[in-house]
Short mmCIF file of C-alpha atoms in Angstrom, two decimals:
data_model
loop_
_atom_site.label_atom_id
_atom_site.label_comp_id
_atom_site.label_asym_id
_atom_site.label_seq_id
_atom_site.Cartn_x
_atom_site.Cartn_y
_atom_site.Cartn_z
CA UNK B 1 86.62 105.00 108.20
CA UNK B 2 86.88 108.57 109.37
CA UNK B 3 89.99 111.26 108.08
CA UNK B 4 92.81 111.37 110.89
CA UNK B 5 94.66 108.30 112.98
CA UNK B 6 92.98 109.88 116.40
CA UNK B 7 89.43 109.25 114.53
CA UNK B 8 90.67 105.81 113.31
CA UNK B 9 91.48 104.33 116.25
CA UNK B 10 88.42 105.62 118.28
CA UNK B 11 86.38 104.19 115.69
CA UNK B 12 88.20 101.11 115.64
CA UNK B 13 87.79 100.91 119.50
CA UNK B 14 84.04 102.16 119.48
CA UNK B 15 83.89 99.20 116.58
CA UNK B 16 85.66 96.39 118.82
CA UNK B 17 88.04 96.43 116.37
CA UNK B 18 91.27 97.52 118.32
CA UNK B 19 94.41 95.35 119.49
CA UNK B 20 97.39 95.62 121.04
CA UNK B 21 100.17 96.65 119.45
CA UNK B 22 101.86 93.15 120.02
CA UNK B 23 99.16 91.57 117.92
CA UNK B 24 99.18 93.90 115.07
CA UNK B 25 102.71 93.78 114.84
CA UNK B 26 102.38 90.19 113.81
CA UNK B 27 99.00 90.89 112.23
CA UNK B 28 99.23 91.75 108.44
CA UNK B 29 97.31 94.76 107.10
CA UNK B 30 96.72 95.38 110.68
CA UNK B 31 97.31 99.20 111.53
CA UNK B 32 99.42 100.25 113.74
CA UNK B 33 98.70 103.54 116.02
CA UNK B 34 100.86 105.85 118.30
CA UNK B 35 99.94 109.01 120.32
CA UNK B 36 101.25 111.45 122.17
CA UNK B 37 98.33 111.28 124.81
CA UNK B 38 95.39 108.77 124.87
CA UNK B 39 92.70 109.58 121.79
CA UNK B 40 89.88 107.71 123.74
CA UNK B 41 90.71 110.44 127.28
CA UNK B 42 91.62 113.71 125.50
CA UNK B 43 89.28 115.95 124.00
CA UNK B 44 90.73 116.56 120.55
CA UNK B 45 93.89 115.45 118.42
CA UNK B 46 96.39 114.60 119.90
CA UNK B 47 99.93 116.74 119.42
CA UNK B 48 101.68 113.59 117.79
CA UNK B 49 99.81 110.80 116.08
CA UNK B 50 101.20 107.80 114.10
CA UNK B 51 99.35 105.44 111.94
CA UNK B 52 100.90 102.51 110.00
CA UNK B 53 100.52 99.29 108.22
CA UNK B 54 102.02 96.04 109.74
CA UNK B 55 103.70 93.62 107.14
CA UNK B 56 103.17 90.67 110.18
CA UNK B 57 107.02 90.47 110.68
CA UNK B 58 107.08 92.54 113.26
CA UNK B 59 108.02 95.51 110.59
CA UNK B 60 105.66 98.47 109.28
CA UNK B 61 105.08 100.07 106.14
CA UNK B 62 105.42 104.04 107.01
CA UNK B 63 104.92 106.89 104.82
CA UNK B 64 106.45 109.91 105.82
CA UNK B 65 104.49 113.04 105.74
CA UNK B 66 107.39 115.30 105.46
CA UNK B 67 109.67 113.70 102.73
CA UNK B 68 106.50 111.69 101.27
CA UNK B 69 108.76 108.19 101.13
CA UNK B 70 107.06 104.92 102.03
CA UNK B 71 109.90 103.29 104.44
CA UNK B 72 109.86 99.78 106.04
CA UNK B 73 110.40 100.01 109.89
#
């Protein structure tokens, strides 16, 4: 799996691998992505990009880059 969410998820697409967010939610382990613009139209990374891990409760596991804390969302 490649550094960086962007790279993740177009691997993950290019793989077949990708889901909707509904279904990871309730998928555990599944990983959960958000962007500020589409990673599979934009040339580049996009200015905001999210990656998580679903618990398959409709909750994440987040780690926060800033304060380094691993939060439940």
């Amino acid at each position: 799996m490649p550094d960086g969410s962007w790279k993740q998820y177009q691997f993950l697409h290019d793989k077949g691998a990708a889901m909707s967010v509904e279904d990871a939610l309730s998928t555990p382990g599944a990983l959960v992505f958000g962007f500020s613009s589409d990673p599979l139209t934009t040339v580049g990374r996009p200015t905001r990009s999210y990656v998580a891990i679903s618990l398959g409760n409709g909750k994440v596991l987040d780690i926060s880059e800033r304060a380094g804390e691993l939060r439940e969302m």
